[in-house]
Amino acid sequence: NAGVTQTPKFRVLKTGQSMTLLCAQDMNHEYMYWYRQDPGMGLRLIHYSVGEGTTAKGEVPDGYNVSRLKKQNFLLGLESAAPSQTSVYFCASRGGLADYNEQFFGPGTRLTVL
Amino acid sequence: AQKVTQAQTEISVVEKEDVTLDCVYETRDTTYYLFWYKQPPSGELVFLIRRNSFDEQNEISGRYSWNFQKSTSSFNFTITASQVVDSAVYFCALTPYNNNDMRFGAGTRLTVKP
């Protein structure tokens, strides 16, 4: 039982390049989330998904796209990376319908855009 | 709009001291959840506690205790007899019930010196 995993752990991009971050969970959770963490700002929600085939915008969605083609995977894409997207990206998942359970977080991906 | 404020950016204590981390929140919702997460130097996010808005009982878990006061919109976290292993960034977070818009505070960096 690996929990929530993220690929890759580190990445360096040049401005304008594209990339996809992969999040996978093996807990059969319905809900999945992508956050970014910047110094002094805590975590901010980028996009989330309430189930396979569904996605929704969070607090800071601009410049990112997501897809949830399989229940266990949640992909975060950057079509044209910008230096402002340098951050640590965390994926999370949670189960539960009637009650709000805690989110389980992945280890994070450190992205640098030059 | 929801907001979480952790006014203490950094706190430094000596081992065995007690320390309280403050969390003040704003929300228009009557039903919501509050969380505390710990982020040690290794970077992962560790769930500590969840509290729903209808449960104002204080909670104690070992050296950790939480004080939830709706009247002052606060959810403070106290570590008794702090240890070096408590050194981490601590985040307070808020989400409305049945909603996926979790908002985090900026975090408080706690350093416990031996």
mmCIF file with all atom_site columns, C-alpha atoms in Angstrom:
data_model
loop_
_atom_site.group_PDB
_atom_site.id
_atom_site.type_symbol
_atom_site.label_atom_id
_atom_site.label_alt_id
_atom_site.label_comp_id
_atom_site.label_asym_id
_atom_site.label_entity_id
_atom_site.label_seq_id
_atom_site.pdbx_PDB_ins_code
_atom_site.Cartn_x
_atom_site.Cartn_y
_atom_site.Cartn_z
_atom_site.occupancy
_atom_site.B_iso_or_equiv
_atom_site.pdbx_formal_charge
_atom_site.auth_seq_id
_atom_site.auth_comp_id
_atom_site.auth_asym_id
_atom_site.auth_atom_id
_atom_site.pdbx_PDB_model_num
ATOM 1   C CA . ASN A 1 1   ? 0.000   0.000  0.000   1.00 0.00 ? 1   ASN A CA 1
ATOM 2   C CA . ALA A 1 2   ? 1.938   3.009  -1.295  1.00 0.00 ? 2   ALA A CA 1
ATOM 3   C CA . GLY A 1 3   ? -0.694  5.678  -0.464  1.00 0.00 ? 3   GLY A CA 1
ATOM 4   C CA . VAL A 1 4   ? -0.253  8.733  -2.666  1.00 0.00 ? 4   VAL A CA 1
ATOM 5   C CA . THR A 1 5   ? 2.728   8.852  -5.000  1.00 0.00 ? 5   THR A CA 1
ATOM 6   C CA . GLN A 1 6   ? 3.933   11.648 -7.264  1.00 0.00 ? 6   GLN A CA 1
ATOM 7   C CA . THR A 1 7   ? 6.115   11.530 -10.345 1.00 0.00 ? 7   THR A CA 1
ATOM 8   C CA . PRO A 1 8   ? 8.630   13.101 -10.801 1.00 0.00 ? 8   PRO A CA 1
ATOM 9   C CA . LYS A 1 9   ? 10.139  14.274 -7.505  1.00 0.00 ? 9   LYS A CA 1
ATOM 10  C CA . PHE A 1 10  ? 12.156  17.079 -9.082  1.00 0.00 ? 10  PHE A CA 1
ATOM 11  C CA . ARG A 1 11  ? 12.055  18.822 -12.432 1.00 0.00 ? 11  ARG A CA 1
ATOM 12  C CA . VAL A 1 12  ? 13.683  21.814 -14.046 1.00 0.00 ? 12  VAL A CA 1
ATOM 13  C CA . LEU A 1 13  ? 11.987  23.416 -17.043 1.00 0.00 ? 13  LEU A CA 1
ATOM 14  C CA . LYS A 1 14  ? 12.764  26.314 -19.311 1.00 0.00 ? 14  LYS A CA 1
ATOM 15  C CA . THR A 1 15  ? 10.174  29.013 -19.828 1.00 0.00 ? 15  THR A CA 1
ATOM 16  C CA . GLY A 1 16  ? 7.652   27.905 -22.420 1.00 0.00 ? 16  GLY A CA 1
ATOM 17  C CA . GLN A 1 17  ? 8.214   24.181 -22.025 1.00 0.00 ? 17  GLN A CA 1
ATOM 18  C CA . SER A 1 18  ? 5.390   21.863 -21.113 1.00 0.00 ? 18  SER A CA 1
ATOM 19  C CA . MET A 1 19  ? 5.194   18.999 -18.692 1.00 0.00 ? 19  MET A CA 1
ATOM 20  C CA . THR A 1 20  ? 2.801   16.715 -16.847 1.00 0.00 ? 20  THR A CA 1
ATOM 21  C CA . LEU A 1 21  ? 2.911   15.768 -13.192 1.00 0.00 ? 21  LEU A CA 1
ATOM 22  C CA . LEU A 1 22  ? 1.419   12.420 -12.297 1.00 0.00 ? 22  LEU A CA 1
ATOM 23  C CA . CYS A 1 23  ? -0.349  11.636 -9.053  1.00 0.00 ? 23  CYS A CA 1
ATOM 24  C CA . ALA A 1 24  ? -1.418  8.096  -8.232  1.00 0.00 ? 24  ALA A CA 1
ATOM 25  C CA . GLN A 1 25  ? -3.288  6.736  -5.221  1.00 0.00 ? 25  GLN A CA 1
ATOM 26  C CA . ASP A 1 26  ? -4.044  3.155  -4.307  1.00 0.00 ? 26  ASP A CA 1
ATOM 27  C CA . MET A 1 27  ? -6.680  3.810  -1.618  1.00 0.00 ? 27  MET A CA 1
ATOM 28  C CA . ASN A 1 28  ? -9.682  3.853  -3.979  1.00 0.00 ? 28  ASN A CA 1
ATOM 29  C CA . HIS A 1 29  ? -10.352 7.464  -3.023  1.00 0.00 ? 29  HIS A CA 1
ATOM 30  C CA . GLU A 1 30  ? -12.958 9.430  -4.930  1.00 0.00 ? 30  GLU A CA 1
ATOM 31  C CA . TYR A 1 31  ? -11.506 12.886 -4.353  1.00 0.00 ? 31  TYR A CA 1
ATOM 32  C CA . MET A 1 32  ? -8.125  14.103 -5.553  1.00 0.00 ? 32  MET A CA 1
ATOM 33  C CA . TYR A 1 33  ? -6.451  17.492 -5.362  1.00 0.00 ? 33  TYR A CA 1
ATOM 34  C CA . TRP A 1 34  ? -3.479  19.440 -6.668  1.00 0.00 ? 34  TRP A CA 1
ATOM 35  C CA . TYR A 1 35  ? -1.903  22.156 -4.546  1.00 0.00 ? 35  TYR A CA 1
ATOM 36  C CA . ARG A 1 36  ? 1.092   24.401 -4.861  1.00 0.00 ? 36  ARG A CA 1
ATOM 37  C CA . GLN A 1 37  ? 3.180   25.516 -1.937  1.00 0.00 ? 37  GLN A CA 1
ATOM 38  C CA . ASP A 1 38  ? 5.119   28.747 -2.086  1.00 0.00 ? 38  ASP A CA 1
ATOM 39  C CA . PRO A 1 39  ? 7.266   30.258 0.666   1.00 0.00 ? 39  PRO A CA 1
ATOM 40  C CA . GLY A 1 40  ? 5.224   32.164 3.228   1.00 0.00 ? 40  GLY A CA 1
ATOM 41  C CA . MET A 1 41  ? 1.900   31.327 1.577   1.00 0.00 ? 41  MET A CA 1
ATOM 42  C CA . GLY A 1 42  ? 0.944   27.877 2.706   1.00 0.00 ? 42  GLY A CA 1
ATOM 43  C CA . LEU A 1 43  ? -0.767  25.540 0.257   1.00 0.00 ? 43  LEU A CA 1
ATOM 44  C CA . ARG A 1 44  ? -3.152  26.787 -2.403  1.00 0.00 ? 44  ARG A CA 1
ATOM 45  C CA . LEU A 1 45  ? -5.588  24.615 -4.298  1.00 0.00 ? 45  LEU A CA 1
ATOM 46  C CA . ILE A 1 46  ? -5.072  24.520 -8.063  1.00 0.00 ? 46  ILE A CA 1
ATOM 47  C CA . HIS A 1 47  ? -7.637  21.992 -9.298  1.00 0.00 ? 47  HIS A CA 1
ATOM 48  C CA . TYR A 1 48  ? -9.511  19.094 -7.835  1.00 0.00 ? 48  TYR A CA 1
ATOM 49  C CA . SER A 1 49  ? -11.596 16.113 -8.893  1.00 0.00 ? 49  SER A CA 1
ATOM 50  C CA . VAL A 1 50  ? -14.613 14.554 -7.205  1.00 0.00 ? 50  VAL A CA 1
ATOM 51  C CA . GLY A 1 51  ? -14.485 11.409 -9.288  1.00 0.00 ? 51  GLY A CA 1
ATOM 52  C CA . GLU A 1 52  ? -13.267 9.760  -12.465 1.00 0.00 ? 52  GLU A CA 1
ATOM 53  C CA . GLY A 1 53  ? -13.858 11.983 -15.468 1.00 0.00 ? 53  GLY A CA 1
ATOM 54  C CA . THR A 1 54  ? -14.623 15.128 -13.428 1.00 0.00 ? 54  THR A CA 1
ATOM 55  C CA . THR A 1 55  ? -12.432 18.106 -12.608 1.00 0.00 ? 55  THR A CA 1
ATOM 56  C CA . ALA A 1 56  ? -12.992 21.538 -11.139 1.00 0.00 ? 56  ALA A CA 1
ATOM 57  C CA . LYS A 1 57  ? -11.036 24.748 -10.569 1.00 0.00 ? 57  LYS A CA 1
ATOM 58  C CA . GLY A 1 58  ? -9.586  25.659 -7.238  1.00 0.00 ? 58  GLY A CA 1
ATOM 59  C CA . GLU A 1 59  ? -8.176  28.906 -5.917  1.00 0.00 ? 59  GLU A CA 1
ATOM 60  C CA . VAL A 1 60  ? -5.311  29.329 -8.408  1.00 0.00 ? 60  VAL A CA 1
ATOM 61  C CA . PRO A 1 61  ? -6.130  27.400 -11.630 1.00 0.00 ? 61  PRO A CA 1
ATOM 62  C CA . ASP A 1 62  ? -4.645  29.711 -14.275 1.00 0.00 ? 62  ASP A CA 1
ATOM 63  C CA . GLY A 1 63  ? -1.838  28.198 -16.326 1.00 0.00 ? 63  GLY A CA 1
ATOM 64  C CA . TYR A 1 64  ? -2.691  24.621 -15.359 1.00 0.00 ? 64  TYR A CA 1
ATOM 65  C CA . ASN A 1 65  ? -4.884  21.869 -16.739 1.00 0.00 ? 65  ASN A CA 1
ATOM 66  C CA . VAL A 1 66  ? -5.842  18.553 -15.189 1.00 0.00 ? 66  VAL A CA 1
ATOM 67  C CA . SER A 1 67  ? -7.330  15.241 -16.190 1.00 0.00 ? 67  SER A CA 1
ATOM 68  C CA . ARG A 1 68  ? -8.765  12.295 -14.271 1.00 0.00 ? 68  ARG A CA 1
ATOM 69  C CA . LEU A 1 69  ? -9.209  9.527  -16.831 1.00 0.00 ? 69  LEU A CA 1
ATOM 70  C CA . LYS A 1 70  ? -8.740  6.802  -14.241 1.00 0.00 ? 70  LYS A CA 1
ATOM 71  C CA . LYS A 1 71  ? -9.913  6.888  -10.660 1.00 0.00 ? 71  LYS A CA 1
ATOM 72  C CA . GLN A 1 72  ? -6.471  6.249  -9.266  1.00 0.00 ? 72  GLN A CA 1
ATOM 73  C CA . ASN A 1 73  ? -4.642  8.895  -11.316 1.00 0.00 ? 73  ASN A CA 1
ATOM 74  C CA . PHE A 1 74  ? -4.814  12.675 -11.397 1.00 0.00 ? 74  PHE A CA 1
ATOM 75  C CA . LEU A 1 75  ? -2.598  14.509 -13.875 1.00 0.00 ? 75  LEU A CA 1
ATOM 76  C CA . LEU A 1 76  ? -1.522  18.139 -13.662 1.00 0.00 ? 76  LEU A CA 1
ATOM 77  C CA . GLY A 1 77  ? -0.317  19.762 -16.867 1.00 0.00 ? 77  GLY A CA 1
ATOM 78  C CA . LEU A 1 78  ? 1.604   22.926 -17.549 1.00 0.00 ? 78  LEU A CA 1
ATOM 79  C CA . GLU A 1 79  ? 1.233   23.832 -21.218 1.00 0.00 ? 79  GLU A CA 1
ATOM 80  C CA . SER A 1 80  ? 3.706   26.722 -21.265 1.00 0.00 ? 80  SER A CA 1
ATOM 81  C CA . ALA A 1 81  ? 5.693   26.960 -18.074 1.00 0.00 ? 81  ALA A CA 1
ATOM 82  C CA . ALA A 1 82  ? 6.464   30.339 -16.552 1.00 0.00 ? 82  ALA A CA 1
ATOM 83  C CA . PRO A 1 83  ? 8.924   31.278 -13.779 1.00 0.00 ? 83  PRO A CA 1
ATOM 84  C CA . SER A 1 84  ? 5.917   32.121 -11.561 1.00 0.00 ? 84  SER A CA 1
ATOM 85  C CA . GLN A 1 85  ? 5.080   28.425 -11.595 1.00 0.00 ? 85  GLN A CA 1
ATOM 86  C CA . THR A 1 86  ? 8.262   27.568 -9.735  1.00 0.00 ? 86  THR A CA 1
ATOM 87  C CA . SER A 1 87  ? 6.887   25.884 -6.642  1.00 0.00 ? 87  SER A CA 1
ATOM 88  C CA . VAL A 1 88  ? 6.463   22.658 -4.760  1.00 0.00 ? 88  VAL A CA 1
ATOM 89  C CA . TYR A 1 89  ? 3.412   20.763 -5.979  1.00 0.00 ? 89  TYR A CA 1
ATOM 90  C CA . PHE A 1 90  ? 1.474   18.447 -3.718  1.00 0.00 ? 90  PHE A CA 1
ATOM 91  C CA . CYS A 1 91  ? -1.176  15.973 -4.682  1.00 0.00 ? 91  CYS A CA 1
ATOM 92  C CA . ALA A 1 92  ? -3.718  14.722 -2.151  1.00 0.00 ? 92  ALA A CA 1
ATOM 93  C CA . SER A 1 93  ? -6.632  12.336 -2.033  1.00 0.00 ? 93  SER A CA 1
ATOM 94  C CA . ARG A 1 94  ? -9.450  11.566 0.337   1.00 0.00 ? 94  ARG A CA 1
ATOM 95  C CA . GLY A 1 95  ? -12.269 9.132  0.651   1.00 0.00 ? 95  GLY A CA 1
ATOM 96  C CA . GLY A 1 96  ? -15.565 9.519  2.454   1.00 0.00 ? 96  GLY A CA 1
ATOM 97  C CA . LEU A 1 97  ? -18.961 10.755 1.429   1.00 0.00 ? 97  LEU A CA 1
ATOM 98  C CA . ALA A 1 98  ? -20.980 11.513 4.535   1.00 0.00 ? 98  ALA A CA 1
ATOM 99  C CA . ASP A 1 99  ? -18.128 12.919 6.513   1.00 0.00 ? 99  ASP A CA 1
ATOM 100 C CA . TYR A 1 100 ? -15.161 14.998 5.582   1.00 0.00 ? 100 TYR A CA 1
ATOM 101 C CA . ASN A 1 101 ? -12.102 12.872 6.050   1.00 0.00 ? 101 ASN A CA 1
ATOM 102 C CA . GLU A 1 102 ? -8.594  14.155 6.081   1.00 0.00 ? 102 GLU A CA 1
ATOM 103 C CA . GLN A 1 103 ? -6.624  14.475 2.891   1.00 0.00 ? 103 GLN A CA 1
ATOM 104 C CA . PHE A 1 104 ? -3.641  12.199 2.402   1.00 0.00 ? 104 PHE A CA 1
ATOM 105 C CA . PHE A 1 105 ? -0.765  13.974 0.745   1.00 0.00 ? 105 PHE A CA 1
ATOM 106 C CA . GLY A 1 106 ? 1.909   12.779 -1.621  1.00 0.00 ? 106 GLY A CA 1
ATOM 107 C CA . PRO A 1 107 ? 5.606   13.585 -1.054  1.00 0.00 ? 107 PRO A CA 1
ATOM 108 C CA . GLY A 1 108 ? 5.603   16.588 -3.383  1.00 0.00 ? 108 GLY A CA 1
ATOM 109 C CA . THR A 1 109 ? 7.265   17.571 -6.663  1.00 0.00 ? 109 THR A CA 1
ATOM 110 C CA . ARG A 1 110 ? 9.753   20.419 -6.674  1.00 0.00 ? 110 ARG A CA 1
ATOM 111 C CA . LEU A 1 111 ? 9.494   22.292 -9.980  1.00 0.00 ? 111 LEU A CA 1
ATOM 112 C CA . THR A 1 112 ? 11.854  25.035 -11.074 1.00 0.00 ? 112 THR A CA 1
ATOM 113 C CA . VAL A 1 113 ? 11.105  27.082 -14.180 1.00 0.00 ? 113 VAL A CA 1
ATOM 114 C CA . LEU A 1 114 ? 14.081  29.019 -15.517 1.00 0.00 ? 114 LEU A CA 1
ATOM 115 C CA . ALA B 2 1   ? -14.657 33.987 1.364   1.00 0.00 ? 1   ALA B CA 1
ATOM 116 C CA . GLN B 2 2   ? -12.770 31.744 3.670   1.00 0.00 ? 2   GLN B CA 1
ATOM 117 C CA . LYS B 2 3   ? -9.519  32.723 5.250   1.00 0.00 ? 3   LYS B CA 1
ATOM 118 C CA . VAL B 2 4   ? -7.090  31.246 7.735   1.00 0.00 ? 4   VAL B CA 1
ATOM 119 C CA . THR B 2 5   ? -4.582  33.407 9.552   1.00 0.00 ? 5   THR B CA 1
ATOM 120 C CA . GLN B 2 6   ? -1.547  32.109 11.378  1.00 0.00 ? 6   GLN B CA 1
ATOM 121 C CA . ALA B 2 7   ? -0.017  35.307 12.665  1.00 0.00 ? 7   ALA B CA 1
ATOM 122 C CA . GLN B 2 8   ? 3.084   33.648 14.100  1.00 0.00 ? 8   GLN B CA 1
ATOM 123 C CA . THR B 2 9   ? 5.510   33.167 11.247  1.00 0.00 ? 9   THR B CA 1
ATOM 124 C CA . GLU B 2 10  ? 8.257   31.623 13.348  1.00 0.00 ? 10  GLU B CA 1
ATOM 125 C CA . ILE B 2 11  ? 8.534   30.486 16.951  1.00 0.00 ? 11  ILE B CA 1
ATOM 126 C CA . SER B 2 12  ? 11.638  29.277 18.708  1.00 0.00 ? 12  SER B CA 1
ATOM 127 C CA . VAL B 2 13  ? 11.561  27.519 22.068  1.00 0.00 ? 13  VAL B CA 1
ATOM 128 C CA . VAL B 2 14  ? 13.894  25.469 24.193  1.00 0.00 ? 14  VAL B CA 1
ATOM 129 C CA . GLU B 2 15  ? 13.141  21.808 24.691  1.00 0.00 ? 15  GLU B CA 1
ATOM 130 C CA . LYS B 2 16  ? 10.547  21.040 27.397  1.00 0.00 ? 16  LYS B CA 1
ATOM 131 C CA . GLU B 2 17  ? 8.889   24.423 27.062  1.00 0.00 ? 17  GLU B CA 1
ATOM 132 C CA . ASP B 2 18  ? 5.187   24.560 26.245  1.00 0.00 ? 18  ASP B CA 1
ATOM 133 C CA . VAL B 2 19  ? 4.244   26.359 23.047  1.00 0.00 ? 19  VAL B CA 1
ATOM 134 C CA . THR B 2 20  ? 0.934   27.452 21.533  1.00 0.00 ? 20  THR B CA 1
ATOM 135 C CA . LEU B 2 21  ? 0.404   27.966 17.829  1.00 0.00 ? 21  LEU B CA 1
ATOM 136 C CA . ASP B 2 22  ? -2.427  30.327 16.987  1.00 0.00 ? 22  ASP B CA 1
ATOM 137 C CA . CYS B 2 23  ? -4.989  29.888 14.222  1.00 0.00 ? 23  CYS B CA 1
ATOM 138 C CA . VAL B 2 24  ? -7.790  32.329 13.469  1.00 0.00 ? 24  VAL B CA 1
ATOM 139 C CA . TYR B 2 25  ? -10.251 31.689 10.681  1.00 0.00 ? 25  TYR B CA 1
ATOM 140 C CA . GLU B 2 26  ? -13.000 33.462 8.776   1.00 0.00 ? 26  GLU B CA 1
ATOM 141 C CA . THR B 2 27  ? -15.977 31.799 7.136   1.00 0.00 ? 27  THR B CA 1
ATOM 142 C CA . ARG B 2 28  ? -19.633 32.504 6.455   1.00 0.00 ? 28  ARG B CA 1
ATOM 143 C CA . ASP B 2 29  ? -20.522 28.843 6.583   1.00 0.00 ? 29  ASP B CA 1
ATOM 144 C CA . THR B 2 30  ? -22.203 27.401 9.640   1.00 0.00 ? 30  THR B CA 1
ATOM 145 C CA . THR B 2 31  ? -20.822 23.933 9.006   1.00 0.00 ? 31  THR B CA 1
ATOM 146 C CA . TYR B 2 32  ? -17.146 23.546 8.354   1.00 0.00 ? 32  TYR B CA 1
ATOM 147 C CA . TYR B 2 33  ? -14.055 21.559 9.255   1.00 0.00 ? 33  TYR B CA 1
ATOM 148 C CA . LEU B 2 34  ? -10.763 22.683 10.704  1.00 0.00 ? 34  LEU B CA 1
ATOM 149 C CA . PHE B 2 35  ? -7.493  20.824 10.419  1.00 0.00 ? 35  PHE B CA 1
ATOM 150 C CA . TRP B 2 36  ? -3.921  20.924 11.611  1.00 0.00 ? 36  TRP B CA 1
ATOM 151 C CA . TYR B 2 37  ? -1.106  19.469 9.534   1.00 0.00 ? 37  TYR B CA 1
ATOM 152 C CA . LYS B 2 38  ? 2.582   19.114 10.350  1.00 0.00 ? 38  LYS B CA 1
ATOM 153 C CA . GLN B 2 39  ? 5.321   19.488 7.739   1.00 0.00 ? 39  GLN B CA 1
ATOM 154 C CA . PRO B 2 40  ? 8.665   18.255 9.094   1.00 0.00 ? 40  PRO B CA 1
ATOM 155 C CA . PRO B 2 41  ? 11.963  19.163 7.397   1.00 0.00 ? 41  PRO B CA 1
ATOM 156 C CA . SER B 2 42  ? 11.590  16.124 5.142   1.00 0.00 ? 42  SER B CA 1
ATOM 157 C CA . GLY B 2 43  ? 8.719   17.931 3.441   1.00 0.00 ? 43  GLY B CA 1
ATOM 158 C CA . GLU B 2 44  ? 5.758   15.590 3.693   1.00 0.00 ? 44  GLU B CA 1
ATOM 159 C CA . LEU B 2 45  ? 2.462   16.720 5.178   1.00 0.00 ? 45  LEU B CA 1
ATOM 160 C CA . VAL B 2 46  ? 1.246   14.829 8.215   1.00 0.00 ? 46  VAL B CA 1
ATOM 161 C CA . PHE B 2 47  ? -2.352  15.025 9.357   1.00 0.00 ? 47  PHE B CA 1
ATOM 162 C CA . LEU B 2 48  ? -2.732  15.847 13.057  1.00 0.00 ? 48  LEU B CA 1
ATOM 163 C CA . ILE B 2 49  ? -6.382  16.560 13.758  1.00 0.00 ? 49  ILE B CA 1
ATOM 164 C CA . ARG B 2 50  ? -9.776  17.344 12.242  1.00 0.00 ? 50  ARG B CA 1
ATOM 165 C CA . ARG B 2 51  ? -12.526 19.175 14.077  1.00 0.00 ? 51  ARG B CA 1
ATOM 166 C CA . ASN B 2 52  ? -16.027 19.953 12.813  1.00 0.00 ? 52  ASN B CA 1
ATOM 167 C CA . SER B 2 53  ? -17.784 23.184 13.649  1.00 0.00 ? 53  SER B CA 1
ATOM 168 C CA . PHE B 2 54  ? -20.358 21.530 15.888  1.00 0.00 ? 54  PHE B CA 1
ATOM 169 C CA . ASP B 2 55  ? -17.819 19.973 18.192  1.00 0.00 ? 55  ASP B CA 1
ATOM 170 C CA . GLU B 2 56  ? -16.214 22.545 20.458  1.00 0.00 ? 56  GLU B CA 1
ATOM 171 C CA . GLN B 2 57  ? -14.750 20.035 22.846  1.00 0.00 ? 57  GLN B CA 1
ATOM 172 C CA . ASN B 2 58  ? -11.073 20.466 23.364  1.00 0.00 ? 58  ASN B CA 1
ATOM 173 C CA . GLU B 2 59  ? -8.943  17.504 22.441  1.00 0.00 ? 59  GLU B CA 1
ATOM 174 C CA . ILE B 2 60  ? -5.787  16.102 23.906  1.00 0.00 ? 60  ILE B CA 1
ATOM 175 C CA . SER B 2 61  ? -3.526  13.560 22.273  1.00 0.00 ? 61  SER B CA 1
ATOM 176 C CA . GLY B 2 62  ? -0.414  12.882 24.270  1.00 0.00 ? 62  GLY B CA 1
ATOM 177 C CA . ARG B 2 63  ? 1.595   16.106 24.396  1.00 0.00 ? 63  ARG B CA 1
ATOM 178 C CA . TYR B 2 64  ? -0.678  17.764 21.842  1.00 0.00 ? 64  TYR B CA 1
ATOM 179 C CA . SER B 2 65  ? -3.880  19.606 22.647  1.00 0.00 ? 65  SER B CA 1
ATOM 180 C CA . TRP B 2 66  ? -6.257  21.727 20.653  1.00 0.00 ? 66  TRP B CA 1
ATOM 181 C CA . ASN B 2 67  ? -8.546  24.525 21.790  1.00 0.00 ? 67  ASN B CA 1
ATOM 182 C CA . PHE B 2 68  ? -11.469 25.313 19.482  1.00 0.00 ? 68  PHE B CA 1
ATOM 183 C CA . GLN B 2 69  ? -13.480 28.441 20.267  1.00 0.00 ? 69  GLN B CA 1
ATOM 184 C CA . LYS B 2 70  ? -16.189 29.430 17.815  1.00 0.00 ? 70  LYS B CA 1
ATOM 185 C CA . SER B 2 71  ? -16.840 32.664 19.686  1.00 0.00 ? 71  SER B CA 1
ATOM 186 C CA . THR B 2 72  ? -13.384 33.919 18.723  1.00 0.00 ? 72  THR B CA 1
ATOM 187 C CA . SER B 2 73  ? -13.047 31.864 15.491  1.00 0.00 ? 73  SER B CA 1
ATOM 188 C CA . SER B 2 74  ? -9.881  30.290 16.776  1.00 0.00 ? 74  SER B CA 1
ATOM 189 C CA . PHE B 2 75  ? -8.434  26.804 16.719  1.00 0.00 ? 75  PHE B CA 1
ATOM 190 C CA . ASN B 2 76  ? -5.186  26.920 18.650  1.00 0.00 ? 76  ASN B CA 1
ATOM 191 C CA . PHE B 2 77  ? -2.687  24.127 19.028  1.00 0.00 ? 77  PHE B CA 1
ATOM 192 C CA . THR B 2 78  ? -0.528  23.582 22.103  1.00 0.00 ? 78  THR B CA 1
ATOM 193 C CA . ILE B 2 79  ? 2.484   21.338 22.423  1.00 0.00 ? 79  ILE B CA 1
ATOM 194 C CA . THR B 2 80  ? 3.363   20.524 26.016  1.00 0.00 ? 80  THR B CA 1
ATOM 195 C CA . ALA B 2 81  ? 6.948   19.750 26.957  1.00 0.00 ? 81  ALA B CA 1
ATOM 196 C CA . SER B 2 82  ? 8.203   20.339 23.433  1.00 0.00 ? 82  SER B CA 1
ATOM 197 C CA . GLN B 2 83  ? 10.858  18.094 21.918  1.00 0.00 ? 83  GLN B CA 1
ATOM 198 C CA . VAL B 2 84  ? 13.384  18.623 19.142  1.00 0.00 ? 84  VAL B CA 1
ATOM 199 C CA . VAL B 2 85  ? 11.350  16.264 16.930  1.00 0.00 ? 85  VAL B CA 1
ATOM 200 C CA . ASP B 2 86  ? 8.472   18.747 17.098  1.00 0.00 ? 86  ASP B CA 1
ATOM 201 C CA . SER B 2 87  ? 10.489  21.138 14.938  1.00 0.00 ? 87  SER B CA 1
ATOM 202 C CA . ALA B 2 88  ? 8.425   21.593 11.773  1.00 0.00 ? 88  ALA B CA 1
ATOM 203 C CA . VAL B 2 89  ? 6.094   23.923 9.951   1.00 0.00 ? 89  VAL B CA 1
ATOM 204 C CA . TYR B 2 90  ? 2.539   23.619 11.210  1.00 0.00 ? 90  TYR B CA 1
ATOM 205 C CA . PHE B 2 91  ? -0.439  24.482 9.047   1.00 0.00 ? 91  PHE B CA 1
ATOM 206 C CA . CYS B 2 92  ? -3.990  25.208 10.071  1.00 0.00 ? 92  CYS B CA 1
ATOM 207 C CA . ALA B 2 93  ? -6.652  24.673 7.384   1.00 0.00 ? 93  ALA B CA 1
ATOM 208 C CA . LEU B 2 94  ? -10.380 25.217 6.894   1.00 0.00 ? 94  LEU B CA 1
ATOM 209 C CA . THR B 2 95  ? -12.945 23.763 4.519   1.00 0.00 ? 95  THR B CA 1
ATOM 210 C CA . PRO B 2 96  ? -16.720 24.096 4.304   1.00 0.00 ? 96  PRO B CA 1
ATOM 211 C CA . TYR B 2 97  ? -18.702 20.923 4.807   1.00 0.00 ? 97  TYR B CA 1
ATOM 212 C CA . ASN B 2 98  ? -19.193 18.940 1.644   1.00 0.00 ? 98  ASN B CA 1
ATOM 213 C CA . ASN B 2 99  ? -17.003 21.326 -0.264  1.00 0.00 ? 99  ASN B CA 1
ATOM 214 C CA . ASN B 2 100 ? -13.527 20.793 -1.604  1.00 0.00 ? 100 ASN B CA 1
ATOM 215 C CA . ASP B 2 101 ? -12.202 24.303 -1.210  1.00 0.00 ? 101 ASP B CA 1
ATOM 216 C CA . MET B 2 102 ? -9.657  23.804 1.556   1.00 0.00 ? 102 MET B CA 1
ATOM 217 C CA . ARG B 2 103 ? -7.797  26.946 2.576   1.00 0.00 ? 103 ARG B CA 1
ATOM 218 C CA . PHE B 2 104 ? -4.526  26.781 4.423   1.00 0.00 ? 104 PHE B CA 1
ATOM 219 C CA . GLY B 2 105 ? -2.885  29.327 6.646   1.00 0.00 ? 105 GLY B CA 1
ATOM 220 C CA . ALA B 2 106 ? 0.618   30.469 5.801   1.00 0.00 ? 106 ALA B CA 1
ATOM 221 C CA . GLY B 2 107 ? 2.072   28.174 8.437   1.00 0.00 ? 107 GLY B CA 1
ATOM 222 C CA . THR B 2 108 ? 4.097   28.620 11.604  1.00 0.00 ? 108 THR B CA 1
ATOM 223 C CA . ARG B 2 109 ? 7.678   27.404 11.670  1.00 0.00 ? 109 ARG B CA 1
ATOM 224 C CA . LEU B 2 110 ? 8.456   25.951 15.077  1.00 0.00 ? 110 LEU B CA 1
ATOM 225 C CA . THR B 2 111 ? 12.041  25.382 16.094  1.00 0.00 ? 111 THR B CA 1
ATOM 226 C CA . VAL B 2 112 ? 12.709  23.480 19.276  1.00 0.00 ? 112 VAL B CA 1
ATOM 227 C CA . LYS B 2 113 ? 16.285  23.813 20.486  1.00 0.00 ? 113 LYS B CA 1
ATOM 228 C CA . PRO B 2 114 ? 17.927  21.237 22.718  1.00 0.00 ? 114 PRO B CA 1
#
